[in-house]
PDB file of C-alpha atoms and ligand atoms in Angstrom:
ATOM      1  CA  MET A   1     -48.741  11.830  70.026  1.00 57.00           C
ATOM      2  CA  ASN A   2     -52.357  11.883  68.828  1.00 68.00           C
ATOM      3  CA  LYS A   3     -53.581   8.561  67.912  1.00 76.00           C
ATOM      4  CA  PRO A   4     -53.603   7.560  64.312  1.00 78.00           C
ATOM      5  CA  ASN A   5     -56.168   6.380  62.049  1.00 77.00           C
ATOM      6  CA  ARG A   6     -56.276   2.359  62.925  1.00 76.00           C
ATOM      7  CA  ALA A   7     -56.800   2.152  58.786  1.00 78.00           C
ATOM      8  CA  ASP A   8     -53.238   3.476  58.094  1.00 83.00           C
ATOM      9  CA  THR A   9     -51.248   2.014  61.216  1.00 93.00           C
ATOM     10  CA  LEU A  10     -49.462  -1.435  60.736  1.00 97.00           C
ATOM     11  CA  LEU A  11     -48.888  -1.566  64.070  1.00 97.00           C
ATOM     12  CA  TYR A  12     -50.636  -0.179  66.740  1.00 96.00           C
ATOM     13  CA  LEU A  13     -49.069  -0.277  70.407  1.00 97.00           C
ATOM     14  CA  ASP A  14     -51.347   1.306  73.235  1.00 97.00           C
ATOM     15  CA  ASN A  15     -50.834   1.553  76.554  1.00 98.00           C
ATOM     16  CA  VAL A  16     -48.956  -1.709  77.387  1.00 98.00           C
ATOM     17  CA  SER A  17     -46.883  -2.511  80.377  1.00 98.00           C
ATOM     18  CA  VAL A  18     -44.986  -5.387  80.922  1.00 98.00           C
ATOM     19  CA  SER A  19     -43.600  -5.985  84.606  1.00 97.00           C
ATOM     20  CA  PHE A  20     -40.821  -8.303  85.491  1.00 96.00           C
ATOM     21  CA  ASP A  21     -41.165  -9.250  89.385  1.00 93.00           C
ATOM     22  CA  GLY A  22     -43.059  -5.434  89.759  1.00 90.00           C
ATOM     23  CA  PHE A  23     -40.038  -3.771  87.683  1.00 96.00           C
ATOM     24  CA  LYS A  24     -41.895  -2.272  84.526  1.00 97.00           C
ATOM     25  CA  ALA A  25     -39.684  -3.160  81.405  1.00 98.00           C
ATOM     26  CA  LEU A  26     -42.883  -1.320  79.306  1.00 98.00           C
ATOM     27  CA  ASN A  27     -44.861   1.778  81.409  1.00 98.00           C
ATOM     28  CA  ALA A  28     -47.825   2.366  79.603  1.00 98.00           C
ATOM     29  CA  LEU A  29     -45.712   2.421  76.032  1.00 98.00           C
ATOM     30  CA  SER A  30     -47.860   3.568  73.152  1.00 97.00           C
ATOM     31  CA  LEU A  31     -46.048   3.548  69.419  1.00 97.00           C
ATOM     32  CA  PHE A  32     -47.665   3.258  66.235  1.00 97.00           C
ATOM     33  CA  VAL A  33     -46.250   2.530  62.452  1.00 97.00           C
ATOM     34  CA  GLN A  34     -47.334   2.799  59.481  1.00 96.00           C
ATOM     35  CA  LYS A  35     -48.026   0.966  56.600  1.00 95.00           C
ATOM     36  CA  GLY A  36     -44.923   0.804  54.803  1.00 96.00           C
ATOM     37  CA  GLU A  37     -43.277   2.830  57.087  1.00 98.00           C
ATOM     38  CA  MET A  38     -39.391   2.213  58.434  1.00 98.00           C
ATOM     39  CA  ARG A  39     -39.348   3.310  62.191  1.00 98.00           C
ATOM     40  CA  ALA A  40     -35.730   3.376  64.063  1.00 98.00           C
ATOM     41  CA  VAL A  41     -36.180   3.321  67.645  1.00 98.00           C
ATOM     42  CA  ILE A  42     -33.385   4.255  70.054  1.00 96.00           C
ATOM     43  CA  GLY A  43     -32.810   4.759  73.538  1.00 93.00           C
ATOM     44  CA  PRO A  44     -30.438   3.875  76.721  1.00 92.00           C
ATOM     45  CA  ASN A  45     -29.950  -0.152  77.991  1.00 92.00           C
ATOM     46  CA  GLY A  46     -32.561  -1.537  79.804  1.00 94.00           C
ATOM     47  CA  ALA A  47     -35.134   1.078  77.913  1.00 96.00           C
ATOM     48  CA  GLY A  48     -37.372  -1.411  76.967  1.00 97.00           C
ATOM     49  CA  LYS A  49     -36.701  -1.649  73.415  1.00 96.00           C
ATOM     50  CA  THR A  50     -35.872  -5.556  73.349  1.00 96.00           C
ATOM     51  CA  THR A  51     -38.772  -6.267  75.447  1.00 97.00           C
ATOM     52  CA  MET A  52     -41.187  -4.213  72.692  1.00 98.00           C
ATOM     53  CA  MET A  53     -39.826  -6.247  70.250  1.00 97.00           C
ATOM     54  CA  ASP A  54     -40.695  -9.655  72.674  1.00 97.00           C
ATOM     55  CA  VAL A  55     -44.225  -7.952  72.907  1.00 98.00           C
ATOM     56  CA  ILE A  56     -44.636  -7.835  69.230  1.00 98.00           C
ATOM     57  CA  THR A  57     -44.103 -11.368  68.555  1.00 97.00           C
ATOM     58  CA  GLY A  58     -45.613 -12.916  71.285  1.00 97.00           C
ATOM     59  CA  LYS A  59     -42.733 -13.879  73.446  1.00 97.00           C
ATOM     60  CA  THR A  60     -43.770 -11.793  76.498  1.00 97.00           C
ATOM     61  CA  ARG A  61     -47.167 -11.585  77.284  1.00 97.00           C
ATOM     62  CA  PRO A  62     -48.391  -7.522  78.105  1.00 97.00           C
ATOM     63  CA  ASP A  63     -49.745  -7.222  81.310  1.00 97.00           C
ATOM     64  CA  GLU A  64     -51.651  -4.832  79.985  1.00 97.00           C
ATOM     65  CA  GLY A  65     -52.598  -2.543  76.624  1.00 98.00           C
ATOM     66  CA  VAL A  66     -53.360  -3.055  72.961  1.00 97.00           C
ATOM     67  CA  VAL A  67     -51.307  -4.609  70.461  1.00 98.00           C
ATOM     68  CA  MET A  68     -52.831  -4.859  67.189  1.00 97.00           C
ATOM     69  CA  PHE A  69     -51.049  -5.900  63.470  1.00 97.00           C
ATOM     70  CA  GLY A  70     -53.422  -4.233  61.008  1.00 94.00           C
ATOM     71  CA  THR A  71     -56.799  -3.304  61.557  1.00 89.00           C
ATOM     72  CA  ASP A  72     -58.143  -6.217  63.390  1.00 89.00           C
ATOM     73  CA  THR A  73     -55.300  -8.703  64.380  1.00 96.00           C
ATOM     74  CA  ASP A  74     -54.903  -8.498  68.024  1.00 97.00           C
ATOM     75  CA  LEU A  75     -51.285  -9.720  68.817  1.00 98.00           C
ATOM     76  CA  THR A  76     -52.026 -10.636  72.029  1.00 97.00           C
ATOM     77  CA  LYS A  77     -53.979 -13.455  71.220  1.00 97.00           C
ATOM     78  CA  LEU A  78     -51.380 -15.434  69.247  1.00 97.00           C
ATOM     79  CA  ASP A  79     -48.139 -17.389  69.987  1.00 96.00           C
ATOM     80  CA  GLU A  80     -45.390 -17.008  68.356  1.00 95.00           C
ATOM     81  CA  PRO A  81     -45.374 -18.771  65.352  1.00 93.00           C
ATOM     82  CA  ALA A  82     -48.478 -17.820  64.869  1.00 96.00           C
ATOM     83  CA  ILE A  83     -47.385 -14.509  64.814  1.00 96.00           C
ATOM     84  CA  ALA A  84     -44.441 -15.229  62.383  1.00 93.00           C
ATOM     85  CA  SER A  85     -46.725 -17.157  59.853  1.00 92.00           C
ATOM     86  CA  LEU A  86     -48.635 -13.506  59.732  1.00 95.00           C
ATOM     87  CA  GLY A  87     -45.605 -11.932  58.524  1.00 95.00           C
ATOM     88  CA  ILE A  88     -43.848 -10.530  60.854  1.00 97.00           C
ATOM     89  CA  GLY A  89     -40.161 -11.152  61.116  1.00 95.00           C
ATOM     90  CA  ARG A  90     -37.766 -10.667  63.393  1.00 94.00           C
ATOM     91  CA  LYS A  91     -33.814 -10.674  63.532  1.00 88.00           C
ATOM     92  CA  PHE A  92     -31.905 -11.295  66.820  1.00 74.00           C
ATOM     93  CA  GLN A  93     -28.874  -9.927  67.546  1.00 67.00           C
ATOM     94  CA  LYS A  94     -26.508 -13.049  67.269  1.00 69.00           C
ATOM     95  CA  PRO A  95     -26.537 -14.684  63.273  1.00 69.00           C
ATOM     96  CA  THR A  96     -28.063 -18.478  63.437  1.00 78.00           C
ATOM     97  CA  VAL A  97     -27.010 -18.696  59.896  1.00 90.00           C
ATOM     98  CA  PHE A  98     -25.722 -22.810  58.897  1.00 91.00           C
ATOM     99  CA  GLU A  99     -22.113 -22.133  58.645  1.00 94.00           C
ATOM    100  CA  PRO A 100     -21.225 -25.478  56.959  1.00 93.00           C
ATOM    101  CA  HIS A 101     -23.644 -24.484  54.032  1.00 93.00           C
ATOM    102  CA  THR A 102     -23.222 -21.956  51.578  1.00 95.00           C
ATOM    103  CA  VAL A 103     -24.583 -18.975  51.317  1.00 97.00           C
ATOM    104  CA  TRP A 104     -26.781 -19.906  48.110  1.00 94.00           C
ATOM    105  CA  ASP A 105     -28.049 -23.023  50.332  1.00 92.00           C
ATOM    106  CA  ASN A 106     -28.767 -21.411  53.551  1.00 93.00           C
ATOM    107  CA  LEU A 107     -31.443 -19.207  51.496  1.00 93.00           C
ATOM    108  CA  LEU A 108     -32.671 -22.003  49.559  1.00 90.00           C
ATOM    109  CA  LEU A 109     -33.372 -23.676  52.781  1.00 88.00           C
ATOM    110  CA  ALA A 110     -34.811 -20.083  54.370  1.00 89.00           C
ATOM    111  CA  LEU A 111     -37.103 -20.406  50.960  1.00 87.00           C
ATOM    112  CA  ALA A 112     -38.725 -23.670  51.893  1.00 72.00           C
ATOM    113  CA  GLY A 113     -39.234 -22.604  55.651  1.00 61.00           C
ATOM    114  CA  ASP A 114     -40.474 -24.622  58.735  1.00 46.00           C
ATOM    115  CA  ARG A 115     -43.947 -25.265  57.174  1.00 40.00           C
ATOM    116  CA  ARG A 116     -43.079 -26.506  53.400  1.00 48.00           C
ATOM    117  CA  PRO A 117     -39.937 -28.683  54.855  1.00 50.00           C
ATOM    118  CA  ARG A 118     -37.112 -29.399  51.739  1.00 52.00           C
ATOM    119  CA  PHE A 119     -36.223 -32.639  52.895  1.00 55.00           C
ATOM    120  CA  THR A 120     -32.778 -32.561  50.909  1.00 59.00           C
ATOM    121  CA  LEU A 121     -30.567 -30.132  49.442  1.00 62.00           C
ATOM    122  CA  TRP A 122     -29.968 -32.585  46.657  1.00 60.00           C
ATOM    123  CA  ALA A 123     -32.663 -32.063  44.831  1.00 67.00           C
ATOM    124  CA  ARG A 124     -32.164 -29.178  41.989  1.00 72.00           C
ATOM    125  CA  GLU A 125     -33.822 -25.476  42.891  1.00 76.00           C
ATOM    126  CA  THR A 126     -36.781 -24.639  41.051  1.00 81.00           C
ATOM    127  CA  SER A 127     -36.329 -21.734  38.713  1.00 85.00           C
ATOM    128  CA  GLU A 128     -38.733 -19.636  40.473  1.00 86.00           C
ATOM    129  CA  GLU A 129     -36.455 -20.571  43.648  1.00 87.00           C
ATOM    130  CA  GLU A 130     -33.808 -19.690  41.964  1.00 91.00           C
ATOM    131  CA  ASP A 131     -35.103 -16.045  40.730  1.00 94.00           C
ATOM    132  CA  ARG A 132     -35.954 -15.326  44.350  1.00 95.00           C
ATOM    133  CA  ILE A 133     -32.669 -16.288  45.612  1.00 95.00           C
ATOM    134  CA  ALA A 134     -30.814 -14.003  43.175  1.00 97.00           C
ATOM    135  CA  ALA A 135     -33.304 -11.163  44.156  1.00 97.00           C
ATOM    136  CA  ILE A 136     -32.605 -11.613  47.612  1.00 97.00           C
ATOM    137  CA  LEU A 137     -28.991 -12.111  47.121  1.00 98.00           C
ATOM    138  CA  GLU A 138     -28.557  -8.961  45.643  1.00 97.00           C
ATOM    139  CA  THR A 139     -30.640  -6.788  47.926  1.00 97.00           C
ATOM    140  CA  THR A 140     -28.197  -8.187  50.649  1.00 97.00           C
ATOM    141  CA  ARG A 141     -25.012  -7.373  48.647  1.00 97.00           C
ATOM    142  CA  LEU A 142     -24.172 -11.566  48.656  1.00 98.00           C
ATOM    143  CA  THR A 143     -24.086 -12.081  44.789  1.00 98.00           C
ATOM    144  CA  ASP A 144     -20.608 -12.355  44.628  1.00 98.00           C
ATOM    145  CA  HIS A 145     -20.030 -14.164  47.963  1.00 98.00           C
ATOM    146  CA  ARG A 146     -23.153 -17.232  46.871  1.00 97.00           C
ATOM    147  CA  HIS A 147     -20.820 -20.027  47.010  1.00 97.00           C
ATOM    148  CA  ARG A 148     -19.080 -19.206  50.247  1.00 98.00           C
ATOM    149  CA  ARG A 149     -19.341 -21.427  53.179  1.00 97.00           C
ATOM    150  CA  ALA A 150     -21.833 -19.305  55.821  1.00 97.00           C
ATOM    151  CA  GLY A 151     -18.990 -19.896  58.178  1.00 96.00           C
ATOM    152  CA  ASP A 152     -16.532 -18.032  56.013  1.00 97.00           C
ATOM    153  CA  LEU A 153     -18.455 -14.557  55.724  1.00 96.00           C
ATOM    154  CA  SER A 154     -17.708 -11.596  57.354  1.00 95.00           C
ATOM    155  CA  HIS A 155     -20.081 -10.538  60.746  1.00 93.00           C
ATOM    156  CA  GLY A 156     -21.339  -7.971  58.765  1.00 94.00           C
ATOM    157  CA  GLN A 157     -22.587 -10.462  55.878  1.00 96.00           C
ATOM    158  CA  LYS A 158     -23.630 -12.827  58.161  1.00 95.00           C
ATOM    159  CA  GLN A 159     -25.851 -10.457  59.669  1.00 94.00           C
ATOM    160  CA  TRP A 160     -26.875  -9.416  55.853  1.00 96.00           C
ATOM    161  CA  LEU A 161     -27.301 -13.221  55.358  1.00 96.00           C
ATOM    162  CA  GLU A 162     -29.888 -13.803  58.126  1.00 95.00           C
ATOM    163  CA  ILE A 163     -31.867 -10.784  57.069  1.00 96.00           C
ATOM    164  CA  GLY A 164     -31.762 -12.577  53.464  1.00 96.00           C
ATOM    165  CA  MET A 165     -33.586 -15.675  55.163  1.00 94.00           C
ATOM    166  CA  LEU A 166     -35.849 -13.748  56.693  1.00 94.00           C
ATOM    167  CA  LEU A 167     -36.906 -11.985  53.233  1.00 95.00           C
ATOM    168  CA  ALA A 168     -37.260 -15.228  51.943  1.00 93.00           C
ATOM    169  CA  GLN A 169     -40.544 -15.609  54.329  1.00 91.00           C
ATOM    170  CA  GLU A 170     -41.480 -12.390  52.700  1.00 93.00           C
ATOM    171  CA  PRO A 171     -42.587 -10.677  55.871  1.00 95.00           C
ATOM    172  CA  GLN A 172     -44.825  -7.344  56.124  1.00 96.00           C
ATOM    173  CA  LEU A 173     -43.126  -6.243  59.104  1.00 98.00           C
ATOM    174  CA  LEU A 174     -39.465  -7.202  59.622  1.00 98.00           C
ATOM    175  CA  LEU A 175     -38.046  -6.496  63.369  1.00 97.00           C
ATOM    176  CA  VAL A 176     -34.607  -5.837  63.437  1.00 96.00           C
ATOM    177  CA  ASP A 177     -32.730  -5.571  66.962  1.00 94.00           C
ATOM    178  CA  GLU A 178     -29.294  -3.839  66.730  1.00 92.00           C
ATOM    179  CA  PRO A 179     -28.140  -5.132  63.563  1.00 93.00           C
ATOM    180  CA  VAL A 180     -25.145  -3.008  63.319  1.00 94.00           C
ATOM    181  CA  ALA A 181     -23.328  -4.218  66.524  1.00 91.00           C
ATOM    182  CA  GLY A 182     -19.867  -5.410  65.883  1.00 92.00           C
ATOM    183  CA  MET A 183     -19.671  -3.967  62.001  1.00 94.00           C
ATOM    184  CA  THR A 184     -17.220  -2.293  60.033  1.00 94.00           C
ATOM    185  CA  ASP A 185     -18.104   1.248  59.367  1.00 95.00           C
ATOM    186  CA  ALA A 186     -18.444   0.805  56.055  1.00 96.00           C
ATOM    187  CA  GLU A 187     -20.733  -2.709  56.724  1.00 96.00           C
ATOM    188  CA  THR A 188     -22.693  -0.087  58.859  1.00 97.00           C
ATOM    189  CA  ALA A 189     -23.432   2.439  55.923  1.00 96.00           C
ATOM    190  CA  GLN A 190     -23.930  -0.794  53.702  1.00 96.00           C
ATOM    191  CA  THR A 191     -26.559  -2.065  56.621  1.00 97.00           C
ATOM    192  CA  ALA A 192     -28.347   1.411  56.041  1.00 97.00           C
ATOM    193  CA  GLU A 193     -28.670   1.494  52.453  1.00 97.00           C
ATOM    194  CA  LEU A 194     -29.964  -2.370  52.439  1.00 97.00           C
ATOM    195  CA  LEU A 195     -32.448  -1.610  55.066  1.00 98.00           C
ATOM    196  CA  ARG A 196     -33.650   1.555  52.820  1.00 97.00           C
ATOM    197  CA  ASP A 197     -33.885  -1.047  50.164  1.00 97.00           C
ATOM    198  CA  ILE A 198     -35.911  -3.735  52.190  1.00 97.00           C
ATOM    199  CA  ASN A 199     -38.200  -0.783  53.289  1.00 98.00           C
ATOM    200  CA  ARG A 200     -39.801   0.006  49.764  1.00 97.00           C
ATOM    201  CA  THR A 201     -41.522  -3.269  49.834  1.00 96.00           C
ATOM    202  CA  ARG A 202     -41.721  -3.704  53.488  1.00 97.00           C
ATOM    203  CA  SER A 203     -42.531  -1.944  57.059  1.00 98.00           C
ATOM    204  CA  VAL A 204     -39.416  -2.053  59.486  1.00 98.00           C
ATOM    205  CA  VAL A 205     -39.013  -1.531  63.211  1.00 98.00           C
ATOM    206  CA  VAL A 206     -35.112  -1.169  63.657  1.00 98.00           C
ATOM    207  CA  VAL A 207     -33.498  -0.819  67.295  1.00 96.00           C
ATOM    208  CA  GLU A 208     -29.990   0.598  66.994  1.00 94.00           C
ATOM    209  CA  HIS A 209     -27.964   2.804  69.356  1.00 86.00           C
ATOM    210  CA  ASP A 210     -25.340   4.012  66.337  1.00 89.00           C
ATOM    211  CA  MET A 211     -26.261   7.311  66.159  1.00 89.00           C
ATOM    212  CA  ASP A 212     -24.814   7.811  62.778  1.00 91.00           C
ATOM    213  CA  PHE A 213     -26.382   4.888  61.524  1.00 96.00           C
ATOM    214  CA  VAL A 214     -29.597   5.766  62.767  1.00 96.00           C
ATOM    215  CA  ARG A 215     -29.048   9.120  60.993  1.00 96.00           C
ATOM    216  CA  ALA A 216     -28.166   7.344  57.645  1.00 96.00           C
ATOM    217  CA  LEU A 217     -31.427   5.789  58.123  1.00 97.00           C
ATOM    218  CA  ASP A 218     -33.272   9.043  57.612  1.00 96.00           C
ATOM    219  CA  VAL A 219     -36.658   8.136  59.419  1.00 98.00           C
ATOM    220  CA  ARG A 220     -38.747   8.622  62.016  1.00 98.00           C
ATOM    221  CA  VAL A 221     -37.340   8.243  65.161  1.00 98.00           C
ATOM    222  CA  THR A 222     -39.084   6.884  69.006  1.00 98.00           C
ATOM    223  CA  VAL A 223     -36.675   7.514  71.910  1.00 97.00           C
ATOM    224  CA  LEU A 224     -37.853   4.873  74.661  1.00 97.00           C
ATOM    225  CA  HIS A 225     -36.778   5.429  78.258  1.00 96.00           C
ATOM    226  CA  GLU A 226     -38.005   3.513  81.326  1.00 96.00           C
ATOM    227  CA  GLY A 227     -40.433   1.629  79.030  1.00 97.00           C
ATOM    228  CA  SER A 228     -41.828   4.575  77.855  1.00 97.00           C
ATOM    229  CA  VAL A 229     -41.721   6.945  74.678  1.00 97.00           C
ATOM    230  CA  LEU A 230     -39.509  10.099  75.666  1.00 97.00           C
ATOM    231  CA  SER A 231     -39.469  11.623  72.183  1.00 97.00           C
ATOM    232  CA  GLU A 232     -40.373  11.149  68.970  1.00 97.00           C
ATOM    233  CA  GLY A 233     -39.546  12.835  65.397  1.00 97.00           C
ATOM    234  CA  THR A 234     -36.717  13.378  62.971  1.00 97.00           C
ATOM    235  CA  ILE A 235     -33.011  12.377  64.361  1.00 96.00           C
ATOM    236  CA  ASP A 236     -32.557  16.168  64.586  1.00 96.00           C
ATOM    237  CA  HIS A 237     -35.622  16.413  66.799  1.00 96.00           C
ATOM    238  CA  VAL A 238     -34.973  14.119  68.997  1.00 96.00           C
ATOM    239  CA  SER A 239     -31.009  15.082  69.049  1.00 93.00           C
ATOM    240  CA  ALA A 240     -32.027  18.745  70.338  1.00 94.00           C
ATOM    241  CA  ASP A 241     -34.922  17.514  72.651  1.00 95.00           C
ATOM    242  CA  PRO A 242     -33.294  18.098  76.355  1.00 94.00           C
ATOM    243  CA  ARG A 243     -34.507  15.337  77.812  1.00 93.00           C
ATOM    244  CA  VAL A 244     -33.248  13.157  75.446  1.00 93.00           C
ATOM    245  CA  VAL A 245     -29.822  14.808  75.612  1.00 91.00           C
ATOM    246  CA  GLU A 246     -30.298  14.771  79.261  1.00 91.00           C
ATOM    247  CA  VAL A 247     -30.989  10.658  79.731  1.00 88.00           C
ATOM    248  CA  TYR A 248     -29.120   9.408  76.375  1.00 80.00           C
ATOM    249  CA  LEU A 249     -27.068  11.574  74.511  1.00 69.00           C
ATOM    250  CA  GLY A 250     -25.375  13.725  76.792  1.00 66.00           C
ATOM    251  CA  ARG A 251     -24.036  10.897  79.065  1.00 58.00           C
TER     252      ARG A 251
HETATM  253  N1  ADP B 301     -37.027 -11.718  81.130  1.00 84.57           N
HETATM  254  C1  ADP B 301     -37.001 -10.873  82.081  1.00 84.57           C
HETATM  255  N2  ADP B 301     -36.838 -10.988  83.303  1.00 84.57           N
HETATM  256  C2  ADP B 301     -36.642 -10.038  84.295  1.00 84.57           C
HETATM  257  N3  ADP B 301     -36.082  -8.702  84.147  1.00 84.57           N
HETATM  258  C3  ADP B 301     -36.116  -8.351  82.544  1.00 84.57           C
HETATM  259  C4  ADP B 301     -36.877  -9.710  81.390  1.00 84.57           C
HETATM  260  N4  ADP B 301     -36.228  -8.845  80.316  1.00 84.57           N
HETATM  261  C5  ADP B 301     -35.943  -7.556  80.476  1.00 84.57           C
HETATM  262  N5  ADP B 301     -36.076  -7.009  81.779  1.00 84.57           N
HETATM  263  C6  ADP B 301     -35.042  -6.029  82.523  1.00 84.57           C
HETATM  264  O1  ADP B 301     -36.179  -5.186  81.412  1.00 84.57           O
HETATM  265  C7  ADP B 301     -35.456  -3.948  81.328  1.00 84.57           C
HETATM  266  C8  ADP B 301     -35.538  -3.741  80.171  1.00 84.57           C
HETATM  267  O2  ADP B 301     -34.812  -4.796  79.005  1.00 84.57           O
HETATM  268  P1  ADP B 301     -34.845  -4.549  77.467  1.00 84.57           P
HETATM  269  O3  ADP B 301     -36.068  -5.045  76.941  1.00 84.57           O
HETATM  270  O4  ADP B 301     -34.093  -5.907  77.381  1.00 84.57           O
HETATM  271  O5  ADP B 301     -33.590  -3.263  77.409  1.00 84.57           O
HETATM  272  P2  ADP B 301     -33.296  -2.339  76.158  1.00 84.57           P
HETATM  273  O6  ADP B 301     -33.571  -3.738  74.775  1.00 84.57           O
HETATM  274  O7  ADP B 301     -33.623  -1.181  76.144  1.00 84.57           O
HETATM  275  O8  ADP B 301     -31.729  -2.600  76.489  1.00 84.57           O
HETATM  276  C9  ADP B 301     -34.067  -4.167  81.913  1.00 84.57           C
HETATM  277  O9  ADP B 301     -34.070  -3.599  83.360  1.00 84.57           O
HETATM  278  C10 ADP B 301     -34.060  -5.370  82.319  1.00 84.57           C
HETATM  279  O10 ADP B 301     -33.066  -6.149  82.813  1.00 84.57           O
HETATM  280 MG1   MG B 302     -31.896  -4.694  73.972  1.00 84.57          MG
END
């Protein structure tokens, strides 16, 4: 792929390599995400998908390569909290909601964030907080479940709550690693819709194995293999690419 115009690019990874004891988890990876885009990233286990997320969020430093957010922020120079506060939110595979608290209170705590501690849940939420929580509940399909303990939600609902807690931080870019693992088919379909809703106002990079889910997202797909891009394009384009069939789909 030709290198895009930097001005339109939100996330710019060029020639990025990461080695672990001589093994190249990322090998000259180049990937460009436009402002407002949602990108799906697929690829076999060990392809480097999670390592790519680790490089973007500052958890892992690349040995080589350019990692830029927007036109002039070099992510390789920043640590994880600094990158998070730029507006890059990351959802890990395992939900980390506060199980004893209600859905509502989880979102209220998330709104306060770590930078402005909300010392107590006893203080009533402001009407601005109420409106923001209501909007997040709507997006995450949890309005009817707002008074339930987070620990009593289904696995899928917990994942949505965690996405909601990230939305409370108003990220510009949301990174989601295997969101539908362990979900029912109905939850998987709803997660695709939910991410499409979120993508109306934010950029999203989603790593996922589930091909029905990726098809439902209906966005540009990047296939990673051995730490670099094997194929890129529509789901129909990459599914028909013989190299993709050989290393991934045909197994
Ligand atoms: N911290 C680490 N130390 C050593 N090897 C690692 C580390 N993180 C990832 N790897 C290796 O890098 C490769 C890519 O891993 P990963 O990015 O998790 O792949 P994916 O998410 O696509 O399954 C794998 O072979 C994995 O074992
Ligand atoms: Mg992974």
